[in-house]
Coordinates of C-alpha atoms in Angstrom, one line a residue:
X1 CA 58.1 22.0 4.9
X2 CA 57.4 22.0 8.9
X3 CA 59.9 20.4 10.7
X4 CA 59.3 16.8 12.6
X5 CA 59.4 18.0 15.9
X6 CA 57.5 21.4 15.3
X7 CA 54.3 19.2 13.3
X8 CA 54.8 16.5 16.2
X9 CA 53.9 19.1 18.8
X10 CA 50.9 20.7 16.9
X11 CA 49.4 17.1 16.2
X12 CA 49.6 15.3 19.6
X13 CA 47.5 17.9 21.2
X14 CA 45.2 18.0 18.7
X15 CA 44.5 14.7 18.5
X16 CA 44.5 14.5 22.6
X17 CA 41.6 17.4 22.0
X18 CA 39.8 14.9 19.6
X19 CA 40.3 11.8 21.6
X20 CA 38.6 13.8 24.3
X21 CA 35.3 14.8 22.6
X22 CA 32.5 12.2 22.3
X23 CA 30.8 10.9 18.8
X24 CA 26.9 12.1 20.4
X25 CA 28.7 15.7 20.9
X26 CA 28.2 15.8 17.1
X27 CA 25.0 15.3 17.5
X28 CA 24.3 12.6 14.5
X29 CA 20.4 12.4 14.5
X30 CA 18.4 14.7 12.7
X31 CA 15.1 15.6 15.0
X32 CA 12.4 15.5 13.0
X33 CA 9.9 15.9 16.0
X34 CA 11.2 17.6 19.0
X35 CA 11.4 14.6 22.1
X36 CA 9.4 12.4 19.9
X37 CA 11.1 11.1 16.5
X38 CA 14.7 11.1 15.7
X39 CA 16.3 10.0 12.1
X40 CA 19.8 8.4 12.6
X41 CA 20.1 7.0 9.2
X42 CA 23.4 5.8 7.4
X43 CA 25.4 7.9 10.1
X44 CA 27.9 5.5 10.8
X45 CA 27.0 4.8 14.9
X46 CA 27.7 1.6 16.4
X47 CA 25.7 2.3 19.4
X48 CA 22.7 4.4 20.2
X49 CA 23.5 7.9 21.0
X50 CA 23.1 9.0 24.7
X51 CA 21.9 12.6 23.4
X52 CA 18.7 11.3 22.7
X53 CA 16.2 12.0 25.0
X54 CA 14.1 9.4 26.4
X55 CA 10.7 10.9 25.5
X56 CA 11.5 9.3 22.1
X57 CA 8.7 7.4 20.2
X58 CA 10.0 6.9 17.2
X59 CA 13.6 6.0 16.2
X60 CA 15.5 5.3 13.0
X61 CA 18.8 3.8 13.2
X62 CA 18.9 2.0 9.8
X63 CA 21.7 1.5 7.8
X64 CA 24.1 1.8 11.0
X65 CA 27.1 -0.7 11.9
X66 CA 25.6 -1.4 15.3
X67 CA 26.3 -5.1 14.8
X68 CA 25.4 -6.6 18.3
X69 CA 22.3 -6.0 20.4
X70 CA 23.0 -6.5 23.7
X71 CA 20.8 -6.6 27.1
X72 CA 18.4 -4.5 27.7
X73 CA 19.6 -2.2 24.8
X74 CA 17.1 -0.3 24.7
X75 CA 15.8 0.3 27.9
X76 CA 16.5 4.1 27.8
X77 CA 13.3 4.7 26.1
X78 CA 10.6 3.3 27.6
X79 CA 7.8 5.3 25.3
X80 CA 9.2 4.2 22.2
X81 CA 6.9 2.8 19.8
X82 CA 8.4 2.5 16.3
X83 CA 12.1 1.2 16.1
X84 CA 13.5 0.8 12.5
X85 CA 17.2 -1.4 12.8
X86 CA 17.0 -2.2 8.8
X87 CA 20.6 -2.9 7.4
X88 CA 22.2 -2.3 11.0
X89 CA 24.6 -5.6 10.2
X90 CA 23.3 -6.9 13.6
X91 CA 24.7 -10.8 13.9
X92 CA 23.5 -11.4 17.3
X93 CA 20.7 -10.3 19.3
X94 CA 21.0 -11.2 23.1
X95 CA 18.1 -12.1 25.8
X96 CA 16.3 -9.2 26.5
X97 CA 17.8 -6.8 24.0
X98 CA 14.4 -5.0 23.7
X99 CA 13.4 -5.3 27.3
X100 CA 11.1 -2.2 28.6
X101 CA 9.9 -1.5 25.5
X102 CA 6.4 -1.9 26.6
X103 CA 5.0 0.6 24.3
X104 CA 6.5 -0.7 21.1
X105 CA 4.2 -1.4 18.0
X106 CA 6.6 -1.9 15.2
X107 CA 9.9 -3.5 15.0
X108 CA 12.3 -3.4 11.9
X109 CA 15.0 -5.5 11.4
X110 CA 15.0 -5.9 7.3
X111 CA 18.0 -7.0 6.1
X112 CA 20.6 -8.3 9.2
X113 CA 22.7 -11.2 8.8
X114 CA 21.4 -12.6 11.9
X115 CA 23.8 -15.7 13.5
X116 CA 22.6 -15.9 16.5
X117 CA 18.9 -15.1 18.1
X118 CA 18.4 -15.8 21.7
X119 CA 15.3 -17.4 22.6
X120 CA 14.4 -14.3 25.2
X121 CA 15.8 -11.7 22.4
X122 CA 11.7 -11.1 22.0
X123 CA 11.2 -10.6 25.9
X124 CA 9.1 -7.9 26.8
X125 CA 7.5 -6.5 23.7
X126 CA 3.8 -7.1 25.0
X127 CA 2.4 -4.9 22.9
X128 CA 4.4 -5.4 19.5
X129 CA 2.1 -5.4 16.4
X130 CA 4.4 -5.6 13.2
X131 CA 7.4 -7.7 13.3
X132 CA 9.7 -7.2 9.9
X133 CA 12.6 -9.7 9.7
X134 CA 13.3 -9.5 6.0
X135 CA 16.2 -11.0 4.8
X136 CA 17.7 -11.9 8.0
X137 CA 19.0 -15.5 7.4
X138 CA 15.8 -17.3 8.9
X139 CA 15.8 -20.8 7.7
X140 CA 12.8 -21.7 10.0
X141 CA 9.9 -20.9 11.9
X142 CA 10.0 -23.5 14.5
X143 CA 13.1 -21.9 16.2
X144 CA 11.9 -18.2 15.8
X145 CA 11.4 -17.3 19.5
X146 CA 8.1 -15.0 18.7
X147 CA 5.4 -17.7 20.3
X148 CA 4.6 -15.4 23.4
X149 CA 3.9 -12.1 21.3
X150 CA 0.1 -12.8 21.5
X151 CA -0.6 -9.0 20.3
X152 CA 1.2 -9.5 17.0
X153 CA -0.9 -8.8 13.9
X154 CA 2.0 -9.1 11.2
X155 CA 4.8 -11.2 10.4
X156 CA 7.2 -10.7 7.5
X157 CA 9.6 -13.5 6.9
X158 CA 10.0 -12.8 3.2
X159 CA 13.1 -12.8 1.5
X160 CA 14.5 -15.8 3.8
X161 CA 16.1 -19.1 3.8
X162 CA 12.5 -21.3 4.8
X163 CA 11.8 -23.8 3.2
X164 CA 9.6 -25.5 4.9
X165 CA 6.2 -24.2 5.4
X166 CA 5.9 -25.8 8.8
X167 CA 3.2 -23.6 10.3
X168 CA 5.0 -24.4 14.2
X169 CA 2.2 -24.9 17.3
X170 CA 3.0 -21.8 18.9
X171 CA 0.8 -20.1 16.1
X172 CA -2.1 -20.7 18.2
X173 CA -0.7 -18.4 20.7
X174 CA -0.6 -15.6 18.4
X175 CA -4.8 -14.8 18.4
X176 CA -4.6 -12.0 16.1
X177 CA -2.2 -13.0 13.7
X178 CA -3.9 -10.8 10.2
X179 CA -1.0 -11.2 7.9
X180 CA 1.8 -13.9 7.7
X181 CA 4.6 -13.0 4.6
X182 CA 6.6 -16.3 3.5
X183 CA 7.2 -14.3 0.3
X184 CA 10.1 -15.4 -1.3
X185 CA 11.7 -18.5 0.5
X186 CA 12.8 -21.7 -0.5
X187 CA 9.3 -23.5 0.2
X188 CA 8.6 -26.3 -2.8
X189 CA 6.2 -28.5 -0.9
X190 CA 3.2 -28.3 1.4
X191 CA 2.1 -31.4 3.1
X192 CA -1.0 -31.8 5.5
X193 CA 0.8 -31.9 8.9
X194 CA 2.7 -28.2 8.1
X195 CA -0.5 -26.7 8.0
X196 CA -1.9 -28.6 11.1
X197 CA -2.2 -26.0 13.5
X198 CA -4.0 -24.3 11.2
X199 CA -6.9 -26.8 11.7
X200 CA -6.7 -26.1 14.9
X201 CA -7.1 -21.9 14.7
X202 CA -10.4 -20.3 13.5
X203 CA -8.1 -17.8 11.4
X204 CA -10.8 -15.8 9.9
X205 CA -9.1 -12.5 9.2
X206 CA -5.3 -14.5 8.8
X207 CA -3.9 -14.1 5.1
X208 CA -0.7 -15.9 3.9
X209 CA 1.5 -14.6 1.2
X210 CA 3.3 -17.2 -0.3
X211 CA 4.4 -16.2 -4.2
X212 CA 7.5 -16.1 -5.1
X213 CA 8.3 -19.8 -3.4
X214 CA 9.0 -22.4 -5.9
X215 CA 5.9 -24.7 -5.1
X216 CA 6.4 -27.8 -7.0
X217 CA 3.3 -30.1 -4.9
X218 CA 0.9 -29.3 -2.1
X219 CA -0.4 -32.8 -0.6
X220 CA -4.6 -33.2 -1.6
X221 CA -6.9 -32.0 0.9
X222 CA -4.3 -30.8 2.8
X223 CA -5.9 -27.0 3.3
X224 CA -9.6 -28.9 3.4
X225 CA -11.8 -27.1 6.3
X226 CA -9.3 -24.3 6.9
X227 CA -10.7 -20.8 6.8
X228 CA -8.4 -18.1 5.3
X229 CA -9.4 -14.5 4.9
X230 CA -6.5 -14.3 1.9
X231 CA -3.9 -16.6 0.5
X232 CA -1.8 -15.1 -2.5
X233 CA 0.0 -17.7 -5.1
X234 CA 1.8 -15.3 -7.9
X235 CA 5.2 -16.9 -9.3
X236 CA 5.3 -20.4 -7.7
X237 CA 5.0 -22.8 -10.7
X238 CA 6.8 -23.6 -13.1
X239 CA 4.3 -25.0 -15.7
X240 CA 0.5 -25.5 -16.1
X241 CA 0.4 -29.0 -14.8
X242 CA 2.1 -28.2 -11.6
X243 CA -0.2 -25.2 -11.1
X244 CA -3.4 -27.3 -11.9
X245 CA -2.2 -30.1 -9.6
X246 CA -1.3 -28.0 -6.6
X247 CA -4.7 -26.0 -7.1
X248 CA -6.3 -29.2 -6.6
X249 CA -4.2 -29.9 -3.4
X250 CA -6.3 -26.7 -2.2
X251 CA -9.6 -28.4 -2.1
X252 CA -11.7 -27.5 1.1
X253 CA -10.5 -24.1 1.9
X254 CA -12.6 -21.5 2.4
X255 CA -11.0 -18.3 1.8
X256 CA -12.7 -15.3 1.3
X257 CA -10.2 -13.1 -1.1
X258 CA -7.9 -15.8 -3.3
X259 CA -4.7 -14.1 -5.6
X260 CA -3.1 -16.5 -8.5
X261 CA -1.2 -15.2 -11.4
X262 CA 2.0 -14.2 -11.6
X263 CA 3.7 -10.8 -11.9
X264 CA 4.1 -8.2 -15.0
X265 CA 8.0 -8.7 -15.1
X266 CA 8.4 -12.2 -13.8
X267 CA 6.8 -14.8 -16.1
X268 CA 7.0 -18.5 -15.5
X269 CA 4.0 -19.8 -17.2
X270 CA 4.2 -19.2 -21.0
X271 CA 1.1 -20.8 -22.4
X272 CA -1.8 -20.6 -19.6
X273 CA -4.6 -22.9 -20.2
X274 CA -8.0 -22.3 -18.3
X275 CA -7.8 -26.1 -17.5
X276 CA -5.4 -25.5 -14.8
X277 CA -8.0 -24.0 -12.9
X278 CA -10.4 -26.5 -12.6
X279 CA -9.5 -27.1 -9.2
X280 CA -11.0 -24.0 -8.1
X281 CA -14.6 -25.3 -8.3
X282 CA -13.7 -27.5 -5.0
X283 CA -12.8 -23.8 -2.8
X284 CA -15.2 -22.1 -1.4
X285 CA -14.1 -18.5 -2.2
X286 CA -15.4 -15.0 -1.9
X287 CA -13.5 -12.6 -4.1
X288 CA -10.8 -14.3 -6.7
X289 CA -8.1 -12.2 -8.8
X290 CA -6.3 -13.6 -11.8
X291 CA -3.5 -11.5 -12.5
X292 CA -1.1 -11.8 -15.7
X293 CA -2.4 -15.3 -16.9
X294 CA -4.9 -14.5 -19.2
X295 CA -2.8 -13.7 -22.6
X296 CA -5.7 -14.9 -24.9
X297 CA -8.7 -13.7 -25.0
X298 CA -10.5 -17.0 -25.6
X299 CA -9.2 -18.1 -22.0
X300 CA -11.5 -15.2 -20.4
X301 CA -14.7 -16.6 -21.6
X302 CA -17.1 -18.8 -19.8
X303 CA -13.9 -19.5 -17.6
X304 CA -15.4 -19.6 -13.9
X305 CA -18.7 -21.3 -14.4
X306 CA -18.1 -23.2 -11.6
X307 CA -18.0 -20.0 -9.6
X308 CA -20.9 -18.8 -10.1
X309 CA -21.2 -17.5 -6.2
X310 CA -18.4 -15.6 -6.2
X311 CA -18.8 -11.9 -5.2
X312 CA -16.3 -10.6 -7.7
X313 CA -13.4 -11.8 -10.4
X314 CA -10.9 -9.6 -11.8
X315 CA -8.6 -10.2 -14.7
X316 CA -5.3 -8.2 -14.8
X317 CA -3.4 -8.2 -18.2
X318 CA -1.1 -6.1 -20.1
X319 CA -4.8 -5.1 -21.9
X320 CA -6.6 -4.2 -18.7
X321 CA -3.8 -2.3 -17.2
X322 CA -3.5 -0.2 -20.0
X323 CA -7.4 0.8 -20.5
X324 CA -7.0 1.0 -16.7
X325 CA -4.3 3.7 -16.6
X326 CA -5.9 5.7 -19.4
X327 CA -9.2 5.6 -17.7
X328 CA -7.9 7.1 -14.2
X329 CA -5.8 9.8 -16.2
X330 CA -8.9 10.9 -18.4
X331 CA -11.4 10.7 -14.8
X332 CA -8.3 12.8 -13.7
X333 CA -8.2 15.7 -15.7
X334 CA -11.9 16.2 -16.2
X335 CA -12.1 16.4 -12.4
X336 CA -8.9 18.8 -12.6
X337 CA -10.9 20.7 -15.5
X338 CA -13.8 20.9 -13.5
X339 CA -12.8 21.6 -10.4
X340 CA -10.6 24.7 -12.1
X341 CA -13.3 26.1 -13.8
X342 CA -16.4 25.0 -11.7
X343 CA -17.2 28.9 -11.5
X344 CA -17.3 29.5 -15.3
X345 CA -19.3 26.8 -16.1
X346 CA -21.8 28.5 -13.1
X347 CA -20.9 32.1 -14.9
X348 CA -22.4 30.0 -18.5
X349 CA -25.4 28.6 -17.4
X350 CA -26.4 31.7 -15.6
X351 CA -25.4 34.0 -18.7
X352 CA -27.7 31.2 -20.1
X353 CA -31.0 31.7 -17.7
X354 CA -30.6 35.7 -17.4
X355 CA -28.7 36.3 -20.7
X356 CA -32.0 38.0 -22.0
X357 CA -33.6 39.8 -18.6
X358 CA -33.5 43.3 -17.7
X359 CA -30.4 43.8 -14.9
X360 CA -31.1 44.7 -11.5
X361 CA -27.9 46.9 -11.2
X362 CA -26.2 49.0 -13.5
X363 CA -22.8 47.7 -12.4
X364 CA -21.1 45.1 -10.2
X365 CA -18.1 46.9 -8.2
X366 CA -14.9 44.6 -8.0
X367 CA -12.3 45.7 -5.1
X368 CA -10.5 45.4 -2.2
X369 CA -12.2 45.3 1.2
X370 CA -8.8 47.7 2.3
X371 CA -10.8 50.5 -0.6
X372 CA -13.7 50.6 0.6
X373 CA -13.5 53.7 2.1
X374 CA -13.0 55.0 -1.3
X375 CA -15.9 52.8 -2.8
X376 CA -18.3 54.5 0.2
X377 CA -17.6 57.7 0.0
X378 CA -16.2 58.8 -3.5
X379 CA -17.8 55.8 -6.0
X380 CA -20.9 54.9 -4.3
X381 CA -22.1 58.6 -3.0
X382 CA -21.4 60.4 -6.7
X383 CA -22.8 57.9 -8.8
X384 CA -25.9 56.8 -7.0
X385 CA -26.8 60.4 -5.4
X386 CA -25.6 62.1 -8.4
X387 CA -27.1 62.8 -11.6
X388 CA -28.0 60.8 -13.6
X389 CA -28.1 57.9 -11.1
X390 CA -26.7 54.4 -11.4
X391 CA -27.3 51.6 -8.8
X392 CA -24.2 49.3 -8.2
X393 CA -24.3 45.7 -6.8
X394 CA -22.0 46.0 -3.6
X395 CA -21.2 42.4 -1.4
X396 CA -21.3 44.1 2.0
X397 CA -25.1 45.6 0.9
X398 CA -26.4 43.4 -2.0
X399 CA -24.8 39.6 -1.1
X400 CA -27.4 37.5 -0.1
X401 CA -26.8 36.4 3.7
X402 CA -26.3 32.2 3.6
X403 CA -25.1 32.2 -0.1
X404 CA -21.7 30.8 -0.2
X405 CA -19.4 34.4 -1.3
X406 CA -18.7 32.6 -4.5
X407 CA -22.1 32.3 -5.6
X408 CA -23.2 35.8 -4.7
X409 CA -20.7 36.5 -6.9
X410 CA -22.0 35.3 -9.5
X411 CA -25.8 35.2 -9.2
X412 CA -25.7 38.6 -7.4
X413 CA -22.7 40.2 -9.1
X414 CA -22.0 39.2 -12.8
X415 CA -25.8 37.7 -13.7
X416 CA -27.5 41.0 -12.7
X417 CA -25.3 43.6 -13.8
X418 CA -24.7 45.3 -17.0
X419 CA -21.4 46.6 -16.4
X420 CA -18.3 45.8 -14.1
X421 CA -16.1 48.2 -12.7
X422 CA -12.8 47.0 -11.6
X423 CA -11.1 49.2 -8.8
X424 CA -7.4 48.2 -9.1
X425 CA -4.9 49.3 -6.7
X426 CA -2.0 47.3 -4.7
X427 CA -4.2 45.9 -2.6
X428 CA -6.3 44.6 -5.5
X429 CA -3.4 42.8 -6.7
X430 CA -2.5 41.4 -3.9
X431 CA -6.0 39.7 -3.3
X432 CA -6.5 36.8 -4.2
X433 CA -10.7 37.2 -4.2
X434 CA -9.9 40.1 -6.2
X435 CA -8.2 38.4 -9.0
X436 CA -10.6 35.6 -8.4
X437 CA -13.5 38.1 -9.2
X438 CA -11.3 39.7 -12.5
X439 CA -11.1 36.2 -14.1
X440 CA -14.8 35.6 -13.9
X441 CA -15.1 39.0 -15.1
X442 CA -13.1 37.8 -18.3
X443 CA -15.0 35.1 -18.8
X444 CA -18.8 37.1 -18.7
X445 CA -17.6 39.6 -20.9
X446 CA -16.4 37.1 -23.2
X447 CA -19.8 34.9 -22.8
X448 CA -21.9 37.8 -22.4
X449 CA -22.6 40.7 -25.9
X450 CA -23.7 43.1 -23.6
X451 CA -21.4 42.8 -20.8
X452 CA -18.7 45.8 -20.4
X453 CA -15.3 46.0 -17.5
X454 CA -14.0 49.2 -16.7
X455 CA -11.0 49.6 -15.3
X456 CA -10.3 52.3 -12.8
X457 CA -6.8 53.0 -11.3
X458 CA -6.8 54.4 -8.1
X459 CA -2.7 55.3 -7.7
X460 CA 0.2 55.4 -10.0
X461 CA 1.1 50.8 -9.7
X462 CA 4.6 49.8 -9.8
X463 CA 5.3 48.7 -13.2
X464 CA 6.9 45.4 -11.5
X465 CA 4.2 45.1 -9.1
X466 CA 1.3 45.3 -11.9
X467 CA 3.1 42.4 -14.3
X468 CA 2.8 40.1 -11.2
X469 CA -0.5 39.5 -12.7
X470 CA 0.5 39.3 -16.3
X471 CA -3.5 39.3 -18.3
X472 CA -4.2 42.3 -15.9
X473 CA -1.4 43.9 -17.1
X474 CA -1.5 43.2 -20.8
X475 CA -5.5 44.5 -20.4
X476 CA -4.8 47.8 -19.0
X477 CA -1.8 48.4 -21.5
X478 CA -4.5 47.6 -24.5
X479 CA -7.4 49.1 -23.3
X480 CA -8.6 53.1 -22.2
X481 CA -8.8 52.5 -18.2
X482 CA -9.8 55.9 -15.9
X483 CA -7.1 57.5 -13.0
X484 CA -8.2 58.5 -10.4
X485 CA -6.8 62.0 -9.4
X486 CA -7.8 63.5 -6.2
X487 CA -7.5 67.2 -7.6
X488 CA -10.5 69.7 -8.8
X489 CA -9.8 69.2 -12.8
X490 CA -9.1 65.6 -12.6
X491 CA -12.3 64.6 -10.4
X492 CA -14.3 66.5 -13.2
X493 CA -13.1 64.3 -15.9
X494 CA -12.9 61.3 -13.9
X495 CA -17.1 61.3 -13.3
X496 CA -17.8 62.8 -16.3
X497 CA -16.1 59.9 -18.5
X498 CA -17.4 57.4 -16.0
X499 CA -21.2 58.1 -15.9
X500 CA -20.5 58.4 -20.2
X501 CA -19.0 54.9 -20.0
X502 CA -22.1 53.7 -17.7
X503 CA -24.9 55.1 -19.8
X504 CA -23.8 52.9 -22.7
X505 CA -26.3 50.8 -23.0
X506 CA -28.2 51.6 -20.4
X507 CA -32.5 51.7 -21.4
X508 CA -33.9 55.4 -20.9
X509 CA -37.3 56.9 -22.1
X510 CA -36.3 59.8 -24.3
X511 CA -37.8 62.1 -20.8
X512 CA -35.8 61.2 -18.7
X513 CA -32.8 61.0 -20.9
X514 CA -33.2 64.7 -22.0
X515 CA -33.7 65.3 -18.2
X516 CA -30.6 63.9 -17.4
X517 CA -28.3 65.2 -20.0
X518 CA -30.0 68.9 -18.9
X519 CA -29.2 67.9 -15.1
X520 CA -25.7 66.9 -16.5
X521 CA -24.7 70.5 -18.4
X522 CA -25.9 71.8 -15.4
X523 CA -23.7 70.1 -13.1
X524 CA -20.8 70.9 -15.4
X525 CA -21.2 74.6 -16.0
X526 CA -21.5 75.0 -12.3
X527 CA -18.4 72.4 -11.7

């Protein structure tokens, strides 16, 4: 065991060393875009980081004990334009905390235990957009210091303490408000004065999202001549007469997309009667949605007549979301199935429309643009200048110019041809056009009687190379392919067991056949 004094005099300067070096040195953030966005997530920080440049657009700091925003926080980064303070335990945010921010579109600040909000702690955001306060102890509107944000488009407040649904005067500052969240408050009443200012707004493109709020009465006529683009109810009453009354309280809106129901895995109402919607016929409504409150099938008929100009109802059950699922996974994989084997569907309806015609070429040539020299002047030169002659379908010679590749392909290469011949070498299996070209070739042999591949290796192929491509590999160890062998002997065989393999099949007059099998014991007795 070290003795006190020795361990005393190793740990002082250590920790002097540590107490020296600062918590940025470490260099916390993760940069997920050089100058521009910077993850600082669940690091343990409890201020910003002075290593981060102030380029900086986008900044995470979620799930960090900052605790207290102070003046002009964040005045370091003057281009920033997303800042995400979810979870940061923040209790008080001062005047000004977000001064100079004049580029910033979206503020996070989901889940903060928020005690104290100063009524300038807004100041200076003139372009803000989306404003998240989720779960930050709000238990009003009226005090929310957000009435000079007149570029704001969405408010989130769900998740709070409201409950009132006081819509406060300031709204009508706020010009493009498109989407207000009250999800999940306290809100059980809505009376004609909270939804005053809205009377006062032409709110076309506003939606309000109020399910989740235990809405036990909203005051008649108290929505009458307000125009809503949305307004969502889903979980807010506890029986069928509460729901039917407070749908009557909605007479006089005109709202172009309404939402009732309730959700799969929260159910309130257990026996839904179409009765409770009778106060729809008093809306003026565009598109209306139903979800999880049609259990019987009776309830679904002849429900809306009184909606008869409606653009469009839907019905969301248990049944429909079922049939629903089932139909995108079958759409699914018949677009997966086609779009995998587009090409031999081509390949069948061509074998189809030329299956009986005379071919234009003896053989389509399959091989890598990196083998061409070969192709040119070994393949091409002895079997179309020799004797007998065969003429091959080449793409740098017989592709149609304009045709897509993949089409030539086929049209030019497998639909006119009796014969393929495969040239495999390491660059053939390293292409992926090559093996594209080998498993259409499968699939016209297999479609096609008189179709016929031959293989021809052009160098010894790593065994581990050639099983990269496993049916290529189990072909050639099944099936006679020709070597190529760049030697007197071998050459001989090699064109004399091709041309054999090519005149299989191939139409001749009995002239010109005993012509060419003279021309042939010719060549080989000189040979």
């Amino acid at each position: 065991m070290m003795p006190p004094l020795r361990l005393a005099g190793t740990l002082i300067p250590a920790m002097a060393f540590l107490s020296c070096l600062k918590p940025e040195s470490w260099e916390p953030c993760v940069e997920v875009v050089p100058n521009i966005t910077y993850q600082c997530m669940e690091v343990n920080l409890y201020k910003i980081p002075d290593n981060i440049p102030s380029s900086t657009e986008n900044l995470d700091l979620s799930f960090n004990p900052l605790r207290y925003l102070g003046n002009r926080n964040f005045s370091k980064f003057p281009e920033l334009q997303v800042l995400d303070l979810s979870r940061c335990d923040i209790q008080a945010i001062e005047d000004d905390a977000y001064w100079g921010l004049n580029h910033l579109s979206t503020l996070i600040l989901t889940g903060n235990p928020i005690q104290h909000l100063g009524l300038g702690a807004f100041s200076g955001l003139s372009n803000l957009q989306k404003l998240v306060a989720v779960e930050t102890n709000l238990d009003s509107l009226e005090n929310f210091p957000i009435g000079h944000l007149k570029t704001l488009k969405e408010l989130n407040v769900a998740h709070n303490l409201i409950h009132s649904f006081k819509i406060p005067g300031y709204f009508s500052n706020l010009p493009n408000l498109e989407y207000l969240d009250l999800s999940n408050n306290k809100i059980r009443n809505i009376f004609h004065e909270d939804v005053q200012v809205l009377h006062q707004m032409p709110l076309l493109n506003l939606s309000l999202e109020i399910s989740l709020n235990p809405i036990d009465f909203i005051q008649p006529s108290a929505f009458n001549g307000i125009r809503l683009y949305g307004l969502t109810l889903r979980n807010n009453f506890n029986s069928t007469n509460i729901m039917k009354t407070c749908i009557q309280g909605l007479a006089g809106l005109e709202v172009h997309q309404l939402v009732l129901g309730e959700f799969r895995n929260e159910r309130n109402i257990e026996n839904f009667n179409k009765s409770s919607l009778e106060g729809l016929c008093n809306l003026t409504i565009g598109e209306f949605h139903l979800a999880f409150l049609d259990d019987s099938p009776d309830n679904t008929i002849d429900l809306f007549n009184c909606l008869a100009n409606v653009s469009a109802i839907s019905l969301v059950s248990k049944t429909t979301i079922s049939v629903s699922v089932l139909s995108v996974l079958v759409v699914s994989a018949v677009v997966v199935l086609v779009y995998k084997f587009y090409f031999h569907l081509m390949l069948l309806a061509g074998c189809k429309k030329y299956g009986r015609g005379e071919s234009t070429y003896d053989a389509f040539v399959i091989y890598s643009s990196q083998d061409e020299d070969w192709v040119r002047n070994e393949l091409v030169r002895n079997l179309e200048e020799g004797v007998p002659s065969f003429q091959l379908c080449l793409h740098y010679r017989d592709f149609i110019p304009g045709v897509a590749i993949a089409a030539n392909i086929i049209q030019e290469g497998f639909h006119k041809s009796r014969k393929v011949i495969v040239v495999v070498s390491q660059h053939f299996i390293q292409s992926r056009w090559c093996i594209f070209e080998y498993e259409i070739a499968q699939t016209w042999q297999f479609l096609s009687s008189r179709a016929g591949i031959i293989f021809i290796v052009l160098q010894k192929l790593e065994k581990s190379l050639l099983q990269q491509q496993v049916e290529l590999y189990r072909l050639l160890s099944r099936n006679t392919y020709l070597e190529w062998e760049d030697n007197a002997l071998g050459r001989h065989i090699f064109w004399r067991r091709l041309r054999k393999a090519l005149l299989d099949g191939k139409p001749w007059s009995p002239e010109a056949a005993a012509d060419a099998e003279n021309c042939q014991q010719e060549a080989t007795t000189a040979t």
